[in-house]
């Protein structure tokens, strides 16, 4: 009964709170992975400009109010129903953008900070095991080709991603004596590689094209006048001979 009453009161207060300030609240994940395994511990933190620990906080899961009013919302993802979109609203700030959390039931999981990167950004991948069991012989794959192998390092970092880093990623590792493989994750890198170089190449292509065309035109014109001179010369000689003998 108390929970239902709290939910009802929060719904009454919510409309006024949402319009009080256009500055949005922000949901952050700790650790920062949006893909987790069953039984992982996750803290969702509600933050924003001017907010403090004393501010009351509203939490939502898939647009349904969660009956807690704390800034740090701690969950143990012991069920895949924890998957979905989370939003929060702290103090007088506006409702946050949704942050998606996905819970998987598996031995291994490839974790990434996000699924879409801009060219030039760093990318960190992690091969994560259920209940943080010790893993070894870890291999990261991109489009079925090995990118990194390590006996114990479960992280794979690319300092600056480019278009060639697009593709499907997964990892494999040993847990004890058994080898396991994670599900595939599609990662997209937006932007074209080396735009300045590409533009410069196009400019030089046009310069060379018009230069070659100009040379060919000059050669063709010169050849035309040479041939015209040779053709006209016998005619002039013949007229000269005819005039002389006549």
PDB file of N, CA and C in Angstrom, residues 96-165:
ATOM      1  N   UNK A  96      16.064  12.983 -17.838  1.00  0.00           N
ATOM      2  CA  UNK A  96      17.255  12.633 -18.614  1.00  0.00           C
ATOM      3  C   UNK A  96      16.879  11.922 -19.905  1.00  0.00           C
ATOM      4  N   UNK A  97      17.856  11.860 -20.821  1.00  0.00           N
ATOM      5  CA  UNK A  97      17.723  10.988 -21.987  1.00  0.00           C
ATOM      6  C   UNK A  97      17.836   9.542 -21.517  1.00  0.00           C
ATOM      7  N   UNK A  98      17.212   8.608 -22.240  1.00  0.00           N
ATOM      8  CA  UNK A  98      17.284   7.201 -21.816  1.00  0.00           C
ATOM      9  C   UNK A  98      18.657   6.599 -22.033  1.00  0.00           C
ATOM     10  N   UNK A  99      19.062   5.753 -21.120  1.00  0.00           N
ATOM     11  CA  UNK A  99      20.289   4.958 -21.226  1.00  0.00           C
ATOM     12  C   UNK A  99      19.884   3.490 -21.223  1.00  0.00           C
ATOM     13  N   UNK A 100      20.367   2.748 -22.207  1.00  0.00           N
ATOM     14  CA  UNK A 100      19.953   1.352 -22.348  1.00  0.00           C
ATOM     15  C   UNK A 100      20.946   0.418 -21.654  1.00  0.00           C
ATOM     16  N   UNK A 101      20.373  -0.524 -20.911  1.00  0.00           N
ATOM     17  CA  UNK A 101      21.154  -1.569 -20.253  1.00  0.00           C
ATOM     18  C   UNK A 101      20.643  -2.916 -20.767  1.00  0.00           C
ATOM     19  N   UNK A 102      21.576  -3.780 -21.189  1.00  0.00           N
ATOM     20  CA  UNK A 102      21.198  -5.099 -21.685  1.00  0.00           C
ATOM     21  C   UNK A 102      21.848  -6.173 -20.825  1.00  0.00           C
ATOM     22  N   UNK A 103      21.032  -7.102 -20.344  1.00  0.00           N
ATOM     23  CA  UNK A 103      21.500  -8.183 -19.484  1.00  0.00           C
ATOM     24  C   UNK A 103      21.476  -9.491 -20.274  1.00  0.00           C
ATOM     25  N   UNK A 104      22.615 -10.197 -20.296  1.00  0.00           N
ATOM     26  CA  UNK A 104      22.727 -11.440 -21.050  1.00  0.00           C
ATOM     27  C   UNK A 104      23.035 -12.598 -20.101  1.00  0.00           C
ATOM     28  N   UNK A 105      22.577 -13.778 -20.503  1.00  0.00           N
ATOM     29  CA  UNK A 105      22.887 -14.985 -19.746  1.00  0.00           C
ATOM     30  C   UNK A 105      23.821 -15.837 -20.595  1.00  0.00           C
ATOM     31  N   UNK A 106      25.117 -15.807 -20.253  1.00  0.00           N
ATOM     32  CA  UNK A 106      26.119 -16.502 -21.057  1.00  0.00           C
ATOM     33  C   UNK A 106      27.394 -16.655 -20.224  1.00  0.00           C
ATOM     34  N   UNK A 107      28.365 -17.385 -20.762  1.00  0.00           N
ATOM     35  CA  UNK A 107      29.651 -17.541 -20.102  1.00  0.00           C
ATOM     36  C   UNK A 107      30.574 -16.360 -20.379  1.00  0.00           C
ATOM     37  N   UNK A 108      30.530 -15.888 -21.628  1.00  0.00           N
ATOM     38  CA  UNK A 108      31.396 -14.782 -22.042  1.00  0.00           C
ATOM     39  C   UNK A 108      30.562 -13.696 -22.693  1.00  0.00           C
ATOM     40  N   UNK A 109      31.014 -12.451 -22.534  1.00  0.00           N
ATOM     41  CA  UNK A 109      30.325 -11.309 -23.140  1.00  0.00           C
ATOM     42  C   UNK A 109      31.357 -10.297 -23.618  1.00  0.00           C
ATOM     43  N   UNK A 110      31.220  -9.854 -24.862  1.00  0.00           N
ATOM     44  CA  UNK A 110      32.065  -8.766 -25.357  1.00  0.00           C
ATOM     45  C   UNK A 110      31.407  -7.449 -24.962  1.00  0.00           C
ATOM     46  N   UNK A 111      32.110  -6.650 -24.176  1.00  0.00           N
ATOM     47  CA  UNK A 111      31.576  -5.368 -23.718  1.00  0.00           C
ATOM     48  C   UNK A 111      32.240  -4.232 -24.472  1.00  0.00           C
ATOM     49  N   UNK A 112      31.456  -3.210 -24.786  1.00  0.00           N
ATOM     50  CA  UNK A 112      31.947  -2.011 -25.449  1.00  0.00           C
ATOM     51  C   UNK A 112      31.247  -0.810 -24.840  1.00  0.00           C
ATOM     52  N   UNK A 113      31.942   0.340 -24.842  1.00  0.00           N
ATOM     53  CA  UNK A 113      31.350   1.537 -24.247  1.00  0.00           C
ATOM     54  C   UNK A 113      30.166   2.029 -25.051  1.00  0.00           C
ATOM     55  N   UNK A 114      30.189   1.804 -26.369  1.00  0.00           N
ATOM     56  CA  UNK A 114      29.065   2.163 -27.229  1.00  0.00           C
ATOM     57  C   UNK A 114      29.166   1.383 -28.526  1.00  0.00           C
ATOM     58  N   UNK A 115      28.085   1.418 -29.304  1.00  0.00           N
ATOM     59  CA  UNK A 115      28.030   0.645 -30.542  1.00  0.00           C
ATOM     60  C   UNK A 115      28.353   1.482 -31.771  1.00  0.00           C
ATOM     61  N   UNK A 116      28.294   2.800 -31.640  1.00  0.00           N
ATOM     62  CA  UNK A 116      28.581   3.700 -32.754  1.00  0.00           C
ATOM     63  C   UNK A 116      29.676   4.672 -32.329  1.00  0.00           C
ATOM     64  N   UNK A 117      30.772   4.694 -33.098  1.00  0.00           N
ATOM     65  CA  UNK A 117      31.902   5.578 -32.816  1.00  0.00           C
ATOM     66  C   UNK A 117      32.093   6.539 -33.980  1.00  0.00           C
ATOM     67  N   UNK A 118      32.642   7.706 -33.670  1.00  0.00           N
ATOM     68  CA  UNK A 118      33.055   8.629 -34.709  1.00  0.00           C
ATOM     69  C   UNK A 118      34.523   8.367 -35.023  1.00  0.00           C
ATOM     70  N   UNK A 119      34.896   8.537 -36.271  1.00  0.00           N
ATOM     71  CA  UNK A 119      36.268   8.296 -36.686  1.00  0.00           C
ATOM     72  C   UNK A 119      37.233   9.161 -35.877  1.00  0.00           C
ATOM     73  N   UNK A 120      38.298   8.543 -35.371  1.00  0.00           N
ATOM     74  CA  UNK A 120      39.280   9.255 -34.559  1.00  0.00           C
ATOM     75  C   UNK A 120      39.096   9.054 -33.071  1.00  0.00           C
ATOM     76  N   UNK A 121      37.935   8.520 -32.648  1.00  0.00           N
ATOM     77  CA  UNK A 121      37.691   8.276 -31.231  1.00  0.00           C
ATOM     78  C   UNK A 121      38.411   7.008 -30.768  1.00  0.00           C
ATOM     79  N   UNK A 122      38.732   6.918 -29.469  1.00  0.00           N
ATOM     80  CA  UNK A 122      39.290   5.668 -28.937  1.00  0.00           C
ATOM     81  C   UNK A 122      38.181   4.649 -28.701  1.00  0.00           C
ATOM     82  N   UNK A 123      38.508   3.380 -28.849  1.00  0.00           N
ATOM     83  CA  UNK A 123      37.537   2.311 -28.607  1.00  0.00           C
ATOM     84  C   UNK A 123      38.159   1.287 -27.663  1.00  0.00           C
ATOM     85  N   UNK A 124      37.416   0.935 -26.623  1.00  0.00           N
ATOM     86  CA  UNK A 124      37.870  -0.066 -25.665  1.00  0.00           C
ATOM     87  C   UNK A 124      36.863  -1.213 -25.646  1.00  0.00           C
ATOM     88  N   UNK A 125      37.370  -2.429 -25.859  1.00  0.00           N
ATOM     89  CA  UNK A 125      36.548  -3.629 -25.779  1.00  0.00           C
ATOM     90  C   UNK A 125      37.031  -4.465 -24.593  1.00  0.00           C
ATOM     91  N   UNK A 126      36.087  -5.192 -23.989  1.00  0.00           N
ATOM     92  CA  UNK A 126      36.431  -6.033 -22.845  1.00  0.00           C
ATOM     93  C   UNK A 126      35.784  -7.395 -23.008  1.00  0.00           C
ATOM     94  N   UNK A 127      36.568  -8.444 -22.810  1.00  0.00           N
ATOM     95  CA  UNK A 127      36.045  -9.809 -22.823  1.00  0.00           C
ATOM     96  C   UNK A 127      35.726 -10.169 -21.371  1.00  0.00           C
ATOM     97  N   UNK A 128      34.434 -10.218 -21.055  1.00  0.00           N
ATOM     98  CA  UNK A 128      33.963 -10.329 -19.667  1.00  0.00           C
ATOM     99  C   UNK A 128      33.364 -11.707 -19.427  1.00  0.00           C
ATOM    100  N   UNK A 129      33.700 -12.305 -18.283  1.00  0.00           N
ATOM    101  CA  UNK A 129      33.222 -13.652 -17.955  1.00  0.00           C
ATOM    102  C   UNK A 129      32.148 -13.606 -16.867  1.00  0.00           C
ATOM    103  N   UNK A 130      31.305 -14.614 -16.872  1.00  0.00           N
ATOM    104  CA  UNK A 130      30.234 -14.726 -15.876  1.00  0.00           C
ATOM    105  C   UNK A 130      30.844 -14.854 -14.477  1.00  0.00           C
ATOM    106  N   UNK A 131      30.334 -14.038 -13.562  1.00  0.00           N
ATOM    107  CA  UNK A 131      30.801 -13.982 -12.176  1.00  0.00           C
ATOM    108  C   UNK A 131      32.302 -13.668 -12.087  1.00  0.00           C
ATOM    109  N   UNK A 132      32.810 -12.990 -13.132  1.00  0.00           N
ATOM    110  CA  UNK A 132      34.220 -12.586 -13.173  1.00  0.00           C
ATOM    111  C   UNK A 132      35.182 -13.759 -12.963  1.00  0.00           C
ATOM    112  N   UNK A 133      34.813 -14.895 -13.536  1.00  0.00           N
ATOM    113  CA  UNK A 133      35.700 -16.057 -13.447  1.00  0.00           C
ATOM    114  C   UNK A 133      36.998 -15.769 -14.206  1.00  0.00           C
ATOM    115  N   UNK A 134      38.084 -16.377 -13.763  1.00  0.00           N
ATOM    116  CA  UNK A 134      39.403 -16.170 -14.383  1.00  0.00           C
ATOM    117  C   UNK A 134      39.390 -16.741 -15.799  1.00  0.00           C
ATOM    118  N   UNK A 135      39.850 -15.943 -16.761  1.00  0.00           N
ATOM    119  CA  UNK A 135      39.902 -16.388 -18.158  1.00  0.00           C
ATOM    120  C   UNK A 135      41.336 -16.303 -18.671  1.00  0.00           C
ATOM    121  N   UNK A 136      41.626 -17.099 -19.683  1.00  0.00           N
ATOM    122  CA  UNK A 136      42.969 -17.112 -20.268  1.00  0.00           C
ATOM    123  C   UNK A 136      42.865 -17.378 -21.763  1.00  0.00           C
ATOM    124  N   UNK A 137      43.987 -17.227 -22.457  1.00  0.00           N
ATOM    125  CA  UNK A 137      44.048 -17.435 -23.902  1.00  0.00           C
ATOM    126  C   UNK A 137      42.920 -16.671 -24.606  1.00  0.00           C
ATOM    127  N   UNK A 138      42.963 -15.360 -24.438  1.00  0.00           N
ATOM    128  CA  UNK A 138      41.881 -14.484 -24.896  1.00  0.00           C
ATOM    129  C   UNK A 138      42.187 -13.979 -26.302  1.00  0.00           C
ATOM    130  N   UNK A 139      41.227 -14.124 -27.196  1.00  0.00           N
ATOM    131  CA  UNK A 139      41.382 -13.649 -28.573  1.00  0.00           C
ATOM    132  C   UNK A 139      40.198 -12.759 -28.933  1.00  0.00           C
ATOM    133  N   UNK A 140      40.508 -11.594 -29.507  1.00  0.00           N
ATOM    134  CA  UNK A 140      39.475 -10.694 -30.026  1.00  0.00           C
ATOM    135  C   UNK A 140      39.420 -10.838 -31.545  1.00  0.00           C
ATOM    136  N   UNK A 141      38.209 -10.935 -32.079  1.00  0.00           N
ATOM    137  CA  UNK A 141      38.005 -11.127 -33.507  1.00  0.00           C
ATOM    138  C   UNK A 141      37.221  -9.958 -34.098  1.00  0.00           C
ATOM    139  N   UNK A 142      37.587  -9.599 -35.329  1.00  0.00           N
ATOM    140  CA  UNK A 142      36.802  -8.650 -36.128  1.00  0.00           C
ATOM    141  C   UNK A 142      36.518  -9.307 -37.471  1.00  0.00           C
ATOM    142  N   UNK A 143      35.235  -9.450 -37.795  1.00  0.00           N
ATOM    143  CA  UNK A 143      34.821 -10.095 -39.048  1.00  0.00           C
ATOM    144  C   UNK A 143      35.524 -11.447 -39.238  1.00  0.00           C
ATOM    145  N   UNK A 144      35.524 -12.240 -38.151  1.00  0.00           N
ATOM    146  CA  UNK A 144      36.069 -13.610 -38.128  1.00  0.00           C
ATOM    147  C   UNK A 144      37.587 -13.670 -38.247  1.00  0.00           C
ATOM    148  N   UNK A 145      38.272 -12.520 -38.191  1.00  0.00           N
ATOM    149  CA  UNK A 145      39.737 -12.501 -38.234  1.00  0.00           C
ATOM    150  C   UNK A 145      40.282 -12.030 -36.889  1.00  0.00           C
ATOM    151  N   UNK A 146      41.294 -12.716 -36.395  1.00  0.00           N
ATOM    152  CA  UNK A 146      41.869 -12.363 -35.109  1.00  0.00           C
ATOM    153  C   UNK A 146      42.525 -10.990 -35.129  1.00  0.00           C
ATOM    154  N   UNK A 147      42.205 -10.157 -34.135  1.00  0.00           N
ATOM    155  CA  UNK A 147      42.819  -8.837 -34.021  1.00  0.00           C
ATOM    156  C   UNK A 147      43.828  -8.769 -32.872  1.00  0.00           C
ATOM    157  N   UNK A 148      43.579  -9.543 -31.804  1.00  0.00           N
ATOM    158  CA  UNK A 148      44.498  -9.516 -30.673  1.00  0.00           C
ATOM    159  C   UNK A 148      44.405 -10.834 -29.913  1.00  0.00           C
ATOM    160  N   UNK A 149      45.579 -11.323 -29.478  1.00  0.00           N
ATOM    161  CA  UNK A 149      45.636 -12.520 -28.634  1.00  0.00           C
ATOM    162  C   UNK A 149      46.464 -12.193 -27.405  1.00  0.00           C
ATOM    163  N   UNK A 150      45.996 -12.665 -26.253  1.00  0.00           N
ATOM    164  CA  UNK A 150      46.733 -12.461 -25.019  1.00  0.00           C
ATOM    165  C   UNK A 150      46.430 -13.612 -24.057  1.00  0.00           C
ATOM    166  N   UNK A 151      47.405 -13.928 -23.237  1.00  0.00           N
ATOM    167  CA  UNK A 151      47.180 -14.987 -22.249  1.00  0.00           C
ATOM    168  C   UNK A 151      46.209 -14.548 -21.156  1.00  0.00           C
ATOM    169  N   UNK A 152      46.319 -13.263 -20.741  1.00  0.00           N
ATOM    170  CA  UNK A 152      45.512 -12.836 -19.600  1.00  0.00           C
ATOM    171  C   UNK A 152      44.854 -11.461 -19.767  1.00  0.00           C
ATOM    172  N   UNK A 153      45.272 -10.660 -20.734  1.00  0.00           N
ATOM    173  CA  UNK A 153      44.720  -9.310 -20.886  1.00  0.00           C
ATOM    174  C   UNK A 153      43.334  -9.395 -21.544  1.00  0.00           C
ATOM    175  N   UNK A 154      42.309  -9.012 -20.793  1.00  0.00           N
ATOM    176  CA  UNK A 154      40.929  -9.123 -21.289  1.00  0.00           C
ATOM    177  C   UNK A 154      40.434  -7.851 -21.962  1.00  0.00           C
ATOM    178  N   UNK A 155      41.324  -6.859 -22.150  1.00  0.00           N
ATOM    179  CA  UNK A 155      40.937  -5.597 -22.806  1.00  0.00           C
ATOM    180  C   UNK A 155      41.618  -5.463 -24.167  1.00  0.00           C
ATOM    181  N   UNK A 156      40.917  -4.845 -25.087  1.00  0.00           N
ATOM    182  CA  UNK A 156      41.455  -4.557 -26.418  1.00  0.00           C
ATOM    183  C   UNK A 156      41.160  -3.095 -26.726  1.00  0.00           C
ATOM    184  N   UNK A 157      42.211  -2.295 -26.946  1.00  0.00           N
ATOM    185  CA  UNK A 157      42.057  -0.856 -27.139  1.00  0.00           C
ATOM    186  C   UNK A 157      42.551  -0.443 -28.520  1.00  0.00           C
ATOM    187  N   UNK A 158      41.758   0.382 -29.203  1.00  0.00           N
ATOM    188  CA  UNK A 158      42.170   1.033 -30.445  1.00  0.00           C
ATOM    189  C   UNK A 158      42.178   2.534 -30.162  1.00  0.00           C
ATOM    190  N   UNK A 159      43.349   3.150 -30.253  1.00  0.00           N
ATOM    191  CA  UNK A 159      43.470   4.555 -29.854  1.00  0.00           C
ATOM    192  C   UNK A 159      42.640   5.492 -30.723  1.00  0.00           C
ATOM    193  N   UNK A 160      42.611   5.247 -32.031  1.00  0.00           N
ATOM    194  CA  UNK A 160      41.833   6.075 -32.956  1.00  0.00           C
ATOM    195  C   UNK A 160      41.199   5.159 -34.000  1.00  0.00           C
ATOM    196  N   UNK A 161      39.896   5.007 -33.916  1.00  0.00           N
ATOM    197  CA  UNK A 161      39.226   4.119 -34.858  1.00  0.00           C
ATOM    198  C   UNK A 161      39.093   4.803 -36.220  1.00  0.00           C
ATOM    199  N   UNK A 162      39.046   3.997 -37.277  1.00  0.00           N
ATOM    200  CA  UNK A 162      38.774   4.514 -38.608  1.00  0.00           C
ATOM    201  C   UNK A 162      37.780   3.602 -39.299  1.00  0.00           C
ATOM    202  N   UNK A 163      37.501   3.904 -40.555  1.00  0.00           N
ATOM    203  CA  UNK A 163      36.470   3.180 -41.288  1.00  0.00           C
ATOM    204  C   UNK A 163      36.750   1.676 -41.333  1.00  0.00           C
ATOM    205  N   UNK A 164      38.024   1.285 -41.336  1.00  0.00           N
ATOM    206  CA  UNK A 164      38.377  -0.133 -41.403  1.00  0.00           C
ATOM    207  C   UNK A 164      38.044  -0.889 -40.128  1.00  0.00           C
ATOM    208  N   UNK A 165      37.707  -0.166 -39.056  1.00  0.00           N
ATOM    209  CA  UNK A 165      37.353  -0.820 -37.797  1.00  0.00           C
ATOM    210  C   UNK A 165      35.869  -1.136 -37.699  1.00  0.00           C
TER     211      UNK A 165
END
